[in-house]
Coordinates of C-alpha atoms in Angstrom, one line a residue:
M134 CA 36.1 -12.2 -29.0
Q135 CA 39.7 -11.5 -28.5
E136 CA 41.5 -10.4 -25.7
K137 CA 42.9 -7.2 -27.3
E138 CA 39.6 -6.8 -28.7
L139 CA 38.4 -6.6 -25.0
K140 CA 41.4 -4.2 -24.2
I141 CA 40.5 -1.7 -26.8
L142 CA 36.8 -1.3 -25.3
N143 CA 37.8 -1.1 -22.1
Y144 CA 40.2 1.5 -23.4
L145 CA 37.4 3.3 -25.6
K146 CA 35.0 2.7 -22.4
D147 CA 36.9 5.8 -20.6
Q148 CA 36.7 8.0 -23.6
T149 CA 34.4 10.9 -24.0
S150 CA 35.9 12.2 -27.5
C151 CA 37.1 10.6 -30.5
V152 CA 40.4 9.0 -30.7
T153 CA 42.5 8.0 -33.4
A154 CA 43.7 4.7 -34.3
S155 CA 47.2 6.1 -33.6
N156 CA 46.7 7.2 -30.2
I157 CA 44.7 3.7 -29.7
A158 CA 48.1 2.0 -31.4
N159 CA 50.6 4.1 -29.0
D160 CA 48.5 3.8 -25.5
L161 CA 47.8 -0.2 -26.0
G162 CA 51.1 -1.0 -27.6
F163 CA 49.7 -2.5 -30.9
S164 CA 50.0 -1.3 -34.7
I165 CA 47.5 0.8 -36.3
R166 CA 46.7 -2.0 -38.6
S167 CA 45.9 -4.0 -35.9
V168 CA 43.7 -1.7 -34.2
K169 CA 41.7 -0.9 -37.4
T170 CA 41.3 -5.1 -37.8
Y171 CA 40.1 -5.4 -34.1
I172 CA 37.8 -2.9 -34.6
S173 CA 36.3 -4.3 -37.6
N174 CA 35.8 -7.6 -36.0
I175 CA 34.3 -5.9 -33.0
N176 CA 31.8 -4.1 -35.3
T177 CA 30.9 -7.1 -37.4
N178 CA 29.6 -9.2 -33.8
Y179 CA 27.9 -5.9 -32.5
P180 CA 27.2 -3.2 -35.4
N181 CA 27.6 0.0 -34.9
L182 CA 28.8 -0.5 -31.6
I183 CA 32.2 1.5 -32.2
L184 CA 31.5 4.9 -34.4
S185 CA 34.1 5.9 -36.9
S186 CA 34.6 9.3 -37.8
R187 CA 37.8 11.6 -39.6
E188 CA 38.6 12.9 -35.8
G189 CA 38.4 8.7 -34.8
Y190 CA 36.9 6.3 -33.0
L191 CA 34.0 6.5 -30.2
I192 CA 31.6 4.5 -28.2
Q193 CA 28.7 6.9 -27.8
D194 CA 26.2 4.2 -25.8
K195 CA 28.2 3.0 -22.5
E196 CA 25.3 1.2 -21.6
R197 CA 25.4 -1.1 -24.4
L198 CA 29.1 -1.6 -24.0
A199 CA 28.7 -2.2 -20.4
N200 CA 26.1 -4.9 -20.8
I201 CA 28.6 -6.5 -23.6
L202 CA 31.8 -6.2 -21.2
N203 CA 29.8 -7.8 -18.3
N204 CA 28.2 -10.9 -20.1
F205 CA 31.8 -11.1 -21.9
T206 CA 33.2 -11.1 -18.1
N207 CA 30.7 -13.6 -16.3
N208 CA 31.1 -16.2 -19.3
D209 CA 32.2 -19.7 -17.5
I210 CA 34.6 -20.4 -19.9
P211 CA 38.0 -19.0 -20.2
Q212 CA 38.5 -17.5 -23.9
S213 CA 43.0 -17.0 -23.5
S214 CA 46.0 -18.7 -22.4
K215 CA 46.1 -16.6 -18.6
S216 CA 42.6 -16.7 -18.3
R217 CA 42.8 -20.7 -18.3
Q218 CA 45.7 -20.3 -16.1
A219 CA 44.3 -18.4 -13.6
Y220 CA 41.0 -20.8 -13.5
I221 CA 43.3 -23.5 -13.0
L222 CA 45.1 -22.0 -9.9
K223 CA 41.8 -20.6 -8.5
L224 CA 40.1 -23.8 -8.5
L225 CA 43.2 -26.0 -7.2
L226 CA 43.7 -23.2 -3.8
L227 CA 40.2 -22.1 -3.3
Q228 CA 37.4 -24.5 -4.2
Q229 CA 39.4 -28.2 -4.1
Q230 CA 42.9 -29.9 -3.3
T231 CA 42.5 -32.1 -6.4
K232 CA 41.5 -32.0 -9.9
D233 CA 41.6 -35.3 -12.9
L234 CA 43.0 -33.5 -15.5
D235 CA 40.9 -35.1 -18.1
E236 CA 37.9 -33.4 -16.4
L237 CA 39.9 -30.2 -16.0
A238 CA 40.3 -30.2 -19.9
D239 CA 36.7 -30.8 -20.8
E240 CA 35.7 -28.2 -18.5
L241 CA 37.8 -25.7 -20.4
C242 CA 36.7 -27.0 -23.9
I243 CA 40.6 -27.7 -24.9
S244 CA 42.8 -30.8 -25.7
P245 CA 45.2 -32.6 -23.3
V246 CA 47.9 -31.3 -24.9
T247 CA 46.7 -27.2 -24.7
L248 CA 46.6 -28.2 -21.2
M249 CA 49.5 -29.3 -20.4
N250 CA 51.0 -26.5 -22.4
E251 CA 49.3 -23.9 -19.8
I252 CA 50.4 -26.5 -16.7
S253 CA 54.1 -25.8 -18.0
K254 CA 53.4 -21.9 -17.8
I255 CA 51.6 -22.2 -14.4
K256 CA 55.1 -24.1 -13.1
A257 CA 57.4 -21.4 -14.1
E258 CA 54.9 -18.8 -12.2
L259 CA 54.2 -21.2 -9.0
K260 CA 58.2 -21.0 -9.0
N261 CA 57.9 -17.3 -7.8
F262 CA 55.7 -18.3 -4.7
D263 CA 57.9 -21.1 -3.9
L264 CA 55.0 -23.7 -5.1
V265 CA 54.9 -26.7 -6.8
F266 CA 52.4 -28.0 -9.2
K267 CA 52.3 -32.1 -8.6
T268 CA 50.2 -34.5 -10.8
K269 CA 49.3 -37.9 -9.3
N270 CA 47.1 -40.7 -10.6
N271 CA 46.2 -38.1 -13.1
C272 CA 45.1 -35.7 -10.7
A273 CA 46.7 -32.4 -10.3
H274 CA 46.9 -30.5 -6.7
I275 CA 49.4 -27.7 -5.6
D276 CA 52.4 -28.0 -3.3
G277 CA 53.7 -25.8 -0.6
L278 CA 53.4 -23.6 2.7
E279 CA 49.9 -22.6 3.3
K280 CA 51.2 -18.6 3.7
N281 CA 52.8 -19.1 -0.2
K282 CA 49.3 -20.5 -1.3
K283 CA 47.5 -17.7 0.1
K284 CA 50.1 -15.2 -1.3
M285 CA 49.3 -16.8 -4.8
I286 CA 45.6 -16.4 -4.8
S287 CA 46.0 -12.7 -3.4
H288 CA 48.2 -12.0 -6.2
L289 CA 45.6 -13.7 -8.8
I290 CA 42.4 -11.7 -8.0
Y291 CA 44.3 -8.6 -7.5
N292 CA 46.2 -8.7 -11.1
E293 CA 42.5 -9.6 -12.6
I294 CA 40.8 -6.7 -11.0
K295 CA 43.3 -4.0 -9.8
E296 CA 42.1 -1.5 -11.6
N297 CA 38.8 -1.7 -9.7
F298 CA 40.4 -3.1 -6.4
I299 CA 38.0 -1.4 -3.8
S300 CA 35.2 -3.0 -5.6
L301 CA 33.5 -5.3 -2.9
D302 CA 31.0 -6.8 -5.7
L303 CA 34.0 -7.7 -8.1
L304 CA 35.9 -9.1 -5.2
Q305 CA 32.6 -11.1 -4.0
T306 CA 32.9 -13.3 -7.4
Y307 CA 35.8 -14.9 -6.0
F308 CA 33.9 -16.0 -2.6
Q309 CA 30.5 -17.4 -3.6
N310 CA 30.6 -19.2 0.0
L311 CA 31.2 -16.1 1.9
N312 CA 29.3 -12.4 2.2
L313 CA 31.9 -9.8 2.0
K314 CA 29.4 -7.2 2.8
V315 CA 29.3 -8.8 6.4
I316 CA 32.6 -9.1 6.4
K317 CA 33.5 -5.4 6.1
E318 CA 30.4 -4.2 8.3
V319 CA 32.2 -6.5 11.2
V320 CA 35.6 -5.0 10.4
I321 CA 34.4 -1.6 10.3
D322 CA 32.2 -1.7 13.4
R323 CA 35.4 -3.1 15.1
L324 CA 37.8 -0.4 14.1
L325 CA 35.2 2.3 14.9
V326 CA 34.6 0.8 18.4
N327 CA 38.5 0.6 19.1
H328 CA 38.9 4.4 17.6
Y329 CA 41.2 2.7 15.0
F330 CA 41.6 4.7 11.1
I331 CA 42.1 2.5 8.2
N332 CA 42.3 3.8 4.5
D333 CA 39.9 2.3 1.7
F334 CA 42.7 0.5 0.0
S335 CA 44.1 -1.2 3.1
L336 CA 40.7 -2.2 3.9
T337 CA 39.9 -3.7 0.9
N338 CA 43.6 -5.3 1.1
F339 CA 42.7 -6.9 4.9
I340 CA 39.2 -7.9 3.7
L341 CA 40.4 -9.9 0.7
H342 CA 43.4 -11.6 3.3
L343 CA 40.6 -12.4 5.5
A344 CA 38.4 -13.9 2.9
I345 CA 41.2 -16.2 1.5
T346 CA 41.5 -17.5 5.1
M347 CA 37.8 -18.2 5.4
Q348 CA 37.6 -19.4 2.0
R349 CA 40.2 -22.4 2.6
S350 CA 38.8 -22.8 5.9
L351 CA 35.6 -23.4 4.6
E352 CA 36.6 -25.6 2.0
N353 CA 38.7 -27.4 4.4
L354 CA 42.1 -26.6 2.3
S355 CA 44.0 -25.0 4.9
T356 CA 47.2 -26.9 5.9
P357 CA 47.7 -26.4 9.7
E358 CA 51.4 -25.4 10.2
A359 CA 53.1 -24.5 13.5
L360 CA 54.0 -20.9 14.5
D361 CA 56.7 -19.4 11.8
S362 CA 60.0 -19.4 14.1
S363 CA 60.9 -16.6 11.9
N364 CA 58.1 -14.2 13.0
N365 CA 59.9 -12.0 14.9
V366 CA 57.6 -8.8 14.8
H367 CA 55.6 -8.4 18.1
I368 CA 52.0 -8.2 17.7
T369 CA 51.0 -5.4 20.1
E370 CA 48.1 -6.6 22.5
P371 CA 46.0 -3.6 21.4
V372 CA 45.9 -5.1 17.9
S373 CA 45.8 -8.7 19.3
K374 CA 42.4 -7.8 20.7
L375 CA 41.2 -5.9 18.0
L376 CA 41.8 -9.0 15.7
R377 CA 40.1 -11.3 18.4
E378 CA 36.7 -9.4 18.1
I379 CA 36.8 -9.1 14.8
C380 CA 37.2 -13.1 14.5
D381 CA 35.1 -13.9 17.1
D382 CA 32.2 -11.4 15.3
L383 CA 32.9 -13.7 12.0
K384 CA 32.8 -16.9 13.8
K385 CA 29.0 -15.8 14.1
Y386 CA 28.1 -15.7 10.9
F387 CA 30.6 -18.6 9.2
P388 CA 31.8 -21.7 10.9
V389 CA 35.5 -20.6 10.3
H390 CA 38.5 -21.3 11.9
F391 CA 41.9 -19.1 12.8
T392 CA 45.0 -21.0 13.3
N393 CA 47.7 -19.7 15.2
N394 CA 49.7 -18.8 12.2
E395 CA 46.8 -17.4 10.5
F396 CA 46.3 -15.1 13.1
Y397 CA 49.7 -14.1 13.4
N398 CA 49.8 -13.0 9.7
L399 CA 46.4 -11.3 10.1
A400 CA 47.2 -9.2 13.0
L401 CA 50.7 -8.2 11.1
I402 CA 48.5 -6.6 8.2
L403 CA 46.1 -5.5 10.5
M404 CA 48.8 -3.6 12.5
T405 CA 50.6 -2.3 9.6
S406 CA 47.7 -0.6 8.1
I407 CA 46.0 0.9 10.8
V408 CA 46.5 4.1 12.4
N409 CA 45.2 5.2 16.3
E410 CA 42.9 8.2 15.9
N411 CA 44.7 9.6 18.9
S412 CA 47.7 9.3 16.9
T413 CA 46.6 11.6 14.0
K414 CA 45.7 14.2 16.9
L415 CA 49.3 14.3 18.0
E416 CA 51.5 17.4 18.3
Y417 CA 54.6 17.5 16.3
S418 CA 56.5 17.6 20.0
Q419 CA 55.0 14.2 21.2
L420 CA 55.8 12.2 17.9
N421 CA 59.2 10.6 19.3
E422 CA 57.8 8.9 22.1
I423 CA 54.8 7.3 20.0
I424 CA 57.2 6.2 17.0
G425 CA 60.3 5.9 18.5
S426 CA 63.6 7.6 17.8
R427 CA 64.3 5.3 14.8
I428 CA 61.6 6.5 12.4
C429 CA 62.4 10.0 13.7
N430 CA 66.1 9.8 12.9
L431 CA 64.8 8.4 9.0
M432 CA 62.3 11.2 8.6
E433 CA 65.1 13.9 9.6
L434 CA 67.3 11.9 7.0
I435 CA 64.6 12.0 4.4
Q436 CA 63.7 15.4 5.1
N437 CA 67.3 16.7 5.0
K438 CA 68.5 14.4 1.8
V439 CA 65.3 15.8 -0.3
K440 CA 66.1 19.4 0.6
E441 CA 69.5 19.2 -0.4
A442 CA 69.1 17.3 -3.9
L443 CA 65.8 18.4 -4.9
Y444 CA 65.3 21.9 -3.2
I445 CA 61.9 20.6 -1.6
N446 CA 61.0 21.4 1.5
L447 CA 59.2 18.7 4.0
D448 CA 59.3 20.4 7.0
N449 CA 55.5 20.8 7.2
P450 CA 54.4 20.0 10.6
D451 CA 51.1 17.8 9.9
F452 CA 52.9 15.9 6.8
V453 CA 55.7 14.8 9.3
I454 CA 53.4 13.4 11.3
R455 CA 51.3 11.4 9.1
F456 CA 54.2 10.4 6.9
S457 CA 55.9 9.5 9.9
L458 CA 53.4 7.3 11.0
H459 CA 53.2 5.5 7.7
L460 CA 56.8 4.9 7.8
C461 CA 56.6 3.3 11.2
N462 CA 53.7 0.8 9.3
M463 CA 55.5 0.6 6.3
L464 CA 58.7 -0.8 8.2
V465 CA 57.0 -3.3 9.8
R466 CA 55.7 -4.4 6.5
L467 CA 59.0 -4.7 5.0
E468 CA 60.4 -6.7 8.3
S469 CA 57.7 -9.3 7.8
N470 CA 57.5 -9.3 4.2
I471 CA 54.2 -8.4 3.7
N472 CA 53.2 -6.7 0.6
L473 CA 50.3 -4.1 0.9
R474 CA 48.9 -3.4 -2.9
N475 CA 48.2 0.1 -4.3
P476 CA 45.9 -0.1 -7.4
Q477 CA 46.5 3.2 -8.0
L478 CA 50.0 2.7 -9.2
L479 CA 50.2 3.3 -12.5
S480 CA 47.6 6.1 -12.1
I481 CA 50.3 8.1 -9.9
K482 CA 53.0 7.4 -12.0
N483 CA 51.9 8.2 -15.4
T484 CA 49.7 11.1 -14.2
Y485 CA 52.2 12.7 -12.0
P486 CA 55.9 11.3 -12.9
Y487 CA 57.7 13.9 -11.0
I488 CA 56.2 13.4 -7.4
Y489 CA 56.5 9.2 -8.7
D490 CA 60.1 10.4 -9.3
V491 CA 60.7 12.2 -5.8
S492 CA 59.0 9.2 -4.1
V493 CA 61.9 6.5 -5.9
F494 CA 64.5 9.1 -4.9
I495 CA 62.6 8.9 -0.5
A496 CA 62.5 5.2 -1.5
N497 CA 66.5 4.7 -2.1
I498 CA 67.1 6.7 1.2
I499 CA 64.7 4.3 3.0
T500 CA 66.4 1.1 1.5
E501 CA 70.4 2.2 1.7
E502 CA 69.0 3.3 5.4
T503 CA 67.2 -0.2 6.4
G504 CA 68.5 -2.7 3.9
Y505 CA 65.0 -3.7 2.8
A506 CA 63.9 -3.2 -1.2
I507 CA 61.0 -1.1 -1.9
S508 CA 58.3 -2.3 -4.3
E509 CA 56.8 0.0 -6.9
D510 CA 53.3 -0.1 -4.3
E511 CA 54.9 1.2 -1.6
I512 CA 56.5 3.9 -3.4
A513 CA 53.5 4.8 -5.1
Y514 CA 51.8 5.1 -1.1
I515 CA 55.1 7.4 -0.4
A516 CA 54.0 9.5 -3.4
L517 CA 50.1 9.9 -2.3
H518 CA 51.6 11.6 1.0
I519 CA 54.0 14.0 -0.6
G520 CA 51.9 14.8 -3.5
V521 CA 49.8 17.0 -1.6
L522 CA 52.7 19.0 -0.2
I523 CA 54.4 19.1 -3.5
E524 CA 51.6 20.4 -5.7
E525 CA 51.0 22.9 -3.0
Q526 CA 54.3 24.1 -3.4
K527 CA 54.2 24.2 -7.2
A528 CA 50.5 25.9 -7.2
L529 CA 52.2 29.1 -4.7
R530 CA 55.1 29.1 -7.6
N531 CA 52.8 29.2 -10.1
K532 CA 50.7 32.4 -8.8
V533 CA 50.2 35.2 -10.9
K534 CA 50.8 38.3 -8.3
V535 CA 48.2 40.6 -8.8
I536 CA 47.1 44.3 -8.1
V537 CA 43.8 45.6 -8.4
L538 CA 43.2 49.5 -9.0
C539 CA 39.8 50.3 -7.5
P540 CA 38.2 54.0 -7.0
R541 CA 37.2 53.9 -3.7
Y542 CA 33.2 54.3 -3.5
Y543 CA 31.7 53.3 -0.5
S544 CA 33.0 49.7 0.2
T545 CA 32.5 48.9 -3.8
H546 CA 36.5 48.1 -4.0
L547 CA 36.5 45.9 -0.9
K548 CA 33.8 43.9 -2.4
L549 CA 35.1 43.5 -5.6
V550 CA 38.5 42.6 -4.3
K551 CA 37.1 39.8 -2.0
K552 CA 34.9 38.6 -5.2
I553 CA 37.9 38.0 -7.4
H554 CA 40.2 36.6 -4.7
A555 CA 37.0 33.8 -3.9
I556 CA 37.3 32.6 -7.8
F557 CA 41.2 33.3 -8.3
E558 CA 42.7 31.8 -5.2
N559 CA 44.3 28.9 -6.7
D560 CA 45.8 31.4 -9.6
I561 CA 46.9 34.5 -7.9
I562 CA 48.5 36.1 -5.1
L563 CA 47.4 39.8 -3.9
S564 CA 49.9 41.9 -4.2
G565 CA 48.1 45.1 -3.3
V566 CA 44.8 47.0 -3.8
I567 CA 44.9 50.5 -4.7
T568 CA 42.6 53.1 -5.2
T569 CA 44.3 55.9 -7.7
P570 CA 47.0 55.0 -10.3
D571 CA 49.7 56.9 -8.8
E572 CA 49.7 54.2 -6.2
L573 CA 51.6 51.8 -8.6
K574 CA 54.6 53.2 -8.1
N575 CA 54.8 51.7 -4.5
F576 CA 55.1 48.3 -6.5
S577 CA 58.0 46.7 -8.2
D578 CA 56.9 42.9 -8.0
Y579 CA 53.7 42.3 -9.8
D580 CA 52.6 40.5 -13.0
L581 CA 49.1 42.0 -13.5
V582 CA 46.8 45.0 -13.1
I583 CA 43.0 44.7 -12.7
S584 CA 41.5 48.0 -13.0
T585 CA 37.8 49.0 -13.0
I586 CA 38.9 52.2 -15.1
H587 CA 40.9 53.1 -18.1
V588 CA 44.4 54.8 -17.2
N589 CA 46.7 56.0 -19.8
I590 CA 49.9 55.1 -18.3
C591 CA 52.9 53.0 -19.6
L592 CA 53.3 49.5 -17.7
T593 CA 55.5 46.8 -18.3
V594 CA 53.0 44.4 -17.4
P595 CA 49.6 43.9 -18.6
M596 CA 46.6 45.9 -17.8
I597 CA 43.0 44.5 -17.9
V598 CA 39.9 46.3 -17.5
I599 CA 36.6 45.2 -15.8
S600 CA 33.1 46.5 -14.8
N601 CA 32.3 47.4 -11.4
Y602 CA 29.6 44.7 -11.3
F603 CA 32.2 41.8 -12.2
D604 CA 30.0 39.6 -14.2
N605 CA 30.7 36.3 -16.5
K606 CA 32.5 38.0 -18.8
D607 CA 34.9 40.3 -16.7
I608 CA 35.7 36.7 -14.9
S609 CA 36.6 35.2 -18.4
I610 CA 38.8 37.9 -19.1
I611 CA 40.7 37.6 -16.0
A612 CA 41.1 33.8 -16.8
N613 CA 42.2 34.5 -20.0
E614 CA 44.8 36.9 -19.0
I615 CA 46.0 34.6 -16.0
E616 CA 46.6 31.6 -18.7
K617 CA 48.3 34.2 -21.1
I618 CA 50.6 35.6 -18.6
K619 CA 51.5 31.8 -17.1
I620 CA 52.1 30.4 -20.8
A621 CA 54.8 33.3 -21.6
R622 CA 56.5 33.1 -18.3
L623 CA 56.9 29.3 -19.0
R624 CA 57.7 30.0 -22.8
T625 CA 60.1 33.0 -21.5
I626 CA 61.9 30.0 -19.2
L627 CA 61.8 27.6 -22.0
E628 CA 63.3 29.9 -24.6
K629 CA 66.8 30.4 -22.3
K630 CA 67.2 26.6 -21.3
L631 CA 66.4 24.5 -24.1
K632 CA 69.3 25.4 -26.1
F633 CA 70.9 25.1 -23.0
I634 CA 69.9 21.6 -22.2
F635 CA 69.0 19.8 -25.6
K636 CA 72.0 19.2 -27.7
R637 CA 72.3 18.6 -31.4
E638 CA 74.7 16.2 -31.0
L639 CA 72.3 14.2 -28.4
F640 CA 69.5 14.1 -30.9
F641 CA 68.8 11.2 -32.8
Y642 CA 65.5 10.1 -34.7
N643 CA 64.5 6.3 -35.1
P644 CA 67.9 5.3 -34.5
G645 CA 66.7 1.7 -34.5
F646 CA 67.2 0.3 -31.0
S647 CA 65.4 -2.9 -30.0
N648 CA 64.6 -2.3 -26.5
K649 CA 65.3 -0.1 -23.0
E650 CA 68.8 -1.7 -22.8
D651 CA 69.8 -0.6 -26.3
A652 CA 68.6 3.0 -25.6
I653 CA 70.1 3.1 -22.3
N654 CA 73.4 1.7 -23.5
Y655 CA 73.9 4.1 -26.5
L656 CA 72.3 7.0 -24.8
S657 CA 74.6 7.4 -22.0
N658 CA 77.8 6.1 -24.1
A659 CA 76.7 9.4 -26.1
L660 CA 76.7 11.4 -23.1
N661 CA 79.9 10.1 -22.1
K662 CA 81.7 10.5 -25.5
F663 CA 80.4 14.1 -25.8
G664 CA 81.6 14.7 -22.3
Y665 CA 78.8 15.7 -20.4
V666 CA 78.9 12.6 -17.8
D667 CA 81.8 9.7 -16.6
S668 CA 81.9 6.2 -17.6
S669 CA 79.7 5.3 -14.3
F670 CA 77.0 7.0 -15.5
R671 CA 75.1 4.2 -17.4
E672 CA 75.6 1.6 -14.2
K673 CA 74.0 4.5 -12.2
I674 CA 70.9 4.5 -15.0
Y675 CA 70.4 0.9 -14.4
E676 CA 70.5 1.4 -10.1
R677 CA 67.7 3.8 -10.8
E678 CA 66.1 1.5 -12.9
R679 CA 66.1 -1.5 -10.9
I680 CA 63.8 0.6 -8.3
S681 CA 61.4 1.5 -10.6
P682 CA 61.4 1.9 -14.5
S683 CA 61.4 5.0 -15.7
A684 CA 59.2 4.8 -18.5
Y685 CA 55.6 7.3 -18.2
L686 CA 52.9 5.7 -20.5
N687 CA 55.0 6.1 -24.1
I688 CA 58.1 7.9 -23.0
A689 CA 60.8 7.3 -20.4
I690 CA 63.0 9.8 -18.6
P691 CA 65.9 7.6 -17.4
H692 CA 68.5 9.7 -15.4
P693 CA 70.6 8.5 -12.1
L694 CA 69.5 9.1 -8.5
E695 CA 72.3 11.4 -7.9
M696 CA 72.8 14.5 -10.0
S697 CA 76.5 14.4 -11.0
A698 CA 77.1 15.1 -14.7
F699 CA 80.0 17.4 -15.5
S700 CA 77.6 19.7 -17.2
T701 CA 73.5 19.1 -17.3
A702 CA 72.4 18.2 -20.9
I703 CA 69.3 15.8 -22.1
A704 CA 69.6 12.9 -24.8
V705 CA 66.6 12.3 -26.6
S706 CA 65.7 9.5 -29.2
I707 CA 62.3 9.2 -31.0
H708 CA 61.0 6.5 -32.0
P709 CA 57.9 6.2 -34.5
T710 CA 57.7 2.6 -34.0
P711 CA 58.0 2.3 -30.0
I712 CA 60.5 0.2 -28.4
N713 CA 60.1 -2.1 -25.3
W714 CA 60.6 -0.7 -22.2
N715 CA 59.9 -3.1 -19.3
Q716 CA 56.0 -3.1 -19.6
N717 CA 55.8 -0.1 -21.6
K718 CA 56.0 0.8 -25.1
V719 CA 58.0 3.8 -25.7
N720 CA 58.0 6.2 -27.9
V721 CA 60.4 8.8 -26.8
V722 CA 63.2 8.7 -24.6
F723 CA 64.4 11.8 -22.4
M724 CA 67.6 10.8 -20.7
L725 CA 68.5 13.4 -18.2
A726 CA 72.2 14.3 -17.1
I727 CA 71.9 17.1 -14.3
N728 CA 74.8 19.0 -12.8
E729 CA 74.4 19.4 -9.2
E730 CA 75.0 23.4 -9.7
D731 CA 71.3 23.0 -11.8
R732 CA 69.1 20.7 -9.6
I733 CA 67.1 23.2 -9.8
L734 CA 66.2 22.5 -13.3
F735 CA 65.5 19.4 -12.4
R736 CA 61.5 20.1 -11.8
D737 CA 61.0 22.3 -14.7
I738 CA 62.7 19.4 -17.3
F739 CA 60.7 16.9 -15.7
D740 CA 57.3 19.1 -15.6
F741 CA 57.8 20.5 -19.1
V742 CA 58.9 17.0 -20.9
T743 CA 55.8 15.3 -19.2
E744 CA 53.6 18.1 -19.8
I745 CA 54.4 18.2 -23.5
I746 CA 54.0 14.6 -24.0
S747 CA 50.8 14.6 -22.5
N748 CA 49.1 16.7 -25.4
K749 CA 48.4 13.9 -27.8
K750 CA 48.7 16.3 -31.0
Y751 CA 51.9 17.7 -30.4
F752 CA 53.6 14.0 -29.5
Q753 CA 52.1 12.8 -32.7
T754 CA 53.8 16.1 -34.1
L755 CA 56.6 15.2 -32.2
L756 CA 57.3 11.7 -33.9
K757 CA 57.8 13.2 -37.3
T758 CA 60.4 15.7 -36.3
K759 CA 63.6 14.3 -37.8
T760 CA 66.0 17.4 -37.3
Y761 CA 67.5 19.2 -34.2
E762 CA 66.1 22.6 -35.0
D763 CA 62.5 21.0 -36.1
F764 CA 62.5 19.5 -32.2
I765 CA 63.6 22.7 -30.8
N766 CA 60.8 24.7 -32.1
L767 CA 58.0 22.3 -31.5
L768 CA 58.6 22.5 -27.8
I769 CA 58.7 26.2 -27.5
T770 CA 56.0 26.5 -29.9
S771 CA 54.0 24.2 -28.0
V772 CA 54.1 25.8 -24.5

């Protein structure tokens, strides 16, 4: 089975309804014709696995699919170029120091020429880790520092299983001589005894590094090295004690030895991943003495800049404590060149683009203050912290203000209000409870009246009538009306804003861009030509892109970190055939140029763009809108 056929199966595995060939092609970066060919090949080898209809493709027998994928994954002989390269690297880094090239070619069932082609690619990859692939007497080995070899192994394993990174069973397949469940139990037990907390991703990351170190020790692959003199981060005594206890416990189960360098590096990873349980119970006033003035000052700077530039309030005390502790650990990781992987990176980036973009803004503040570049993995961890706070604020802003009209009869009206609030507390703000229609004149700010009686009065807002019994029918009536109000509210806002921010002269259908650079250069030049931005705008776009590419699935939303446009506008380019944007295939580009006075619009624009594009039906229609008028009409009617 080809690698691309496997990608289609893994894609369909997660689908619960039919998906068209067009959607599969857009999401995976294939052509529609290729998708149909791959699916035909799959069904030839596995009859009726993928069901086909007018609505698209669907796999109903997920158990059969799982067996096929598992059997293929467990195939001992790598089938693709990438999997062969990974096999060779893992063999030399985890199992044995040297390998005869002729034997290696036989194991992989490839010719010596093909093997040399794979080795050529491996050499280029190893350069990124300051490692060298060497051969002597027709035997291959990898030369370099021990810490770099371990980084390479970690990188390999993570890239192969990142979507299931916290699965210990998958990790276990790389370490046949170790029982990872025992290692996990030892680590968790010692953390509990010493009153430390660690999140699941950090725990798996630490277990992976422990396992790599132990595996190389068991296979006598470790190279003794003197303690690196460049290590200037002090390991605290509580962390040293904790790690010593973990290592001593592990030696009871496995014949392993930890060098001073290995102990130090493991301690660094541990120190930057754990939080003392007492720290999470801190009072806000105690924060400075625990984390120091440096982190407190950085936290204050982030709060001020985010509030000034993006109108987001990060002053919540619980958030400040949690995020300050995270900053403290993150800075030690940056100083020690420790990369903490985040398997949720793509999920966070593609599902919550606005939250991720705010996190990029925060990451840039940290970089400007500390000089350290922040990886996309670390940006995603920032997003995990601020996401809850921002979504709470968003939910509050989007709530519908409701007045309940229910004549008093014993405590009936109070019970009704309690039920309504319990079911719709995430969607409504209860502005008032009244017992007669006359009381409505005392209120001026409300979006909906829910009444148990029919009232012959004229209102500027909707009124719905429900029964005193408040059954499922009543719940459905209220839910539908709330949704209508939210849609009408958004449509009203958008109709006012769309023609203001989308300009006829900045709309481009199928302009013939080849890649990301073409798009950025052309659209930024257009914004400059029509007087919306100055000549430095393009370089500011590239500055933001260098931190993290602005592509989210098959759209891109490039924009500068600062809102310095002369006037607000969005340049749009639509590409029926997707263009390359780093690792993504992009069909639509929205280049944002926001004036400082309009920065309050930034979130609305971001949310609007991503919400529209997430609707696959409208997205396919959007790809066919060749004129500015059709584009605007589609955006308005799609809400």
